[in-house]
XYZ file of C-alpha atoms in Angstrom:
111
model
C 84.748 96.602 151.520
C 86.777 95.076 154.372
C 84.191 92.377 155.172
C 83.035 91.777 151.603
C 83.703 88.463 149.957
C 84.923 88.860 146.383
C 83.349 86.306 144.066
C 85.867 85.243 141.426
C 84.876 83.283 138.348
C 87.998 81.359 137.346
C 87.757 79.987 133.818
C 90.774 77.682 133.604
C 91.223 74.069 132.494
C 94.589 73.347 134.104
C 94.163 71.961 137.635
C 97.692 72.959 138.734
C 97.075 76.580 137.711
C 93.711 76.581 139.499
C 95.274 75.348 142.728
C 98.195 77.758 142.497
C 95.940 80.777 142.047
C 93.611 79.713 144.853
C 96.535 79.113 147.232
C 98.195 82.408 146.321
C 95.050 84.434 146.927
C 94.230 82.513 150.102
C 97.630 83.479 151.521
C 97.215 87.079 150.412
C 93.767 87.347 151.963
C 94.560 86.069 155.449
C 92.887 89.158 156.903
C 90.708 90.667 154.169
C 89.244 90.717 151.625
C 88.043 87.137 151.345
C 87.800 85.357 148.008
C 85.235 82.799 146.890
C 86.031 80.872 143.722
C 83.591 79.588 141.148
C 85.822 77.448 138.932
C 84.886 76.113 135.507
C 86.987 74.479 132.792
C 85.261 75.674 129.629
C 84.015 78.994 128.286
C 80.432 77.751 127.895
C 80.427 76.753 131.573
C 81.720 80.212 132.480
C 78.935 81.881 130.518
C 76.407 79.722 132.370
C 77.943 80.694 135.754
C 77.543 84.361 134.812
C 73.814 83.743 134.451
C 73.468 81.923 137.786
C 76.075 83.359 140.191
C 77.063 86.776 141.465
C 80.526 87.472 140.036
C 82.794 90.399 140.940
C 85.853 89.436 138.891
C 86.683 87.019 136.081
C 90.113 85.403 135.731
C 90.336 83.936 132.242
C 92.721 81.550 130.529
C 92.758 82.194 126.771
C 93.391 78.562 125.895
C 90.324 76.490 126.746
C 88.934 73.265 125.269
C 85.993 75.071 123.635
C 87.606 78.408 122.673
C 91.116 79.731 122.065
C 92.891 83.046 121.808
C 91.281 86.471 121.702
C 87.969 84.938 120.637
C 87.707 83.671 124.212
C 88.063 87.176 125.617
C 85.786 88.801 123.037
C 83.025 86.243 123.589
C 83.211 86.670 127.339
C 83.447 90.455 127.101
C 80.164 90.662 125.182
C 78.370 88.772 127.974
C 79.985 90.500 130.964
C 80.670 94.133 130.117
C 80.396 95.332 133.710
C 82.644 92.653 135.263
C 86.437 93.167 135.207
C 88.349 90.449 133.350
C 91.953 89.528 134.072
C 93.631 87.383 131.445
C 95.909 84.723 132.926
C 97.943 83.004 130.248
C 101.203 81.268 129.480
C 101.794 83.537 126.452
C 104.498 86.021 127.413
C 103.948 88.325 124.446
C 103.699 92.099 124.806
C 101.667 92.584 121.603
C 99.235 89.881 122.691
C 98.919 91.582 126.086
C 98.233 94.981 124.504
C 95.607 93.441 122.236
C 93.888 91.833 125.240
C 93.765 95.155 127.094
C 92.487 96.940 123.975
C 89.717 94.338 123.750
C 88.600 95.002 127.311
C 90.789 93.011 129.705
C 91.684 94.875 132.899
C 95.075 93.186 133.053
C 97.166 90.485 131.403
C 99.164 88.240 133.701
C 101.626 85.571 132.613
C 101.485 82.279 134.518
C-alpha cells in the first residue's frame, strides 16, 4: 500500500473547496500514499467518471448544480456500492450526518 496511488473522485462544484482539499492532501501525503484527483462539478459527470476511471474513494459535496441533498448520495451509492464515499459539506448538522452514514457514506466532514 505504501507505493500505491489512491485515485480520488472529487465531486464538488466550488473551486476554492477543490483547491483546499487538494492542497491539504498533498501536504499530508508528502511521503505516502500519493493521491490522484479526478475532479468533476456535477453528479452526472461523476457517474460518467465511475464508468471510465479507476476510483478508490469518492469525496462528495451534497449540493451540486444537478442534484441536492441526500438524493445526491443515494444516486451515487446505487452506482458505486463497492467504493467508499465521504460526504464533504457545509451543513454542520448531526442528524444530517447520521442520515448520510445510514445511507452508506463512510464519513461526513464539514467544510
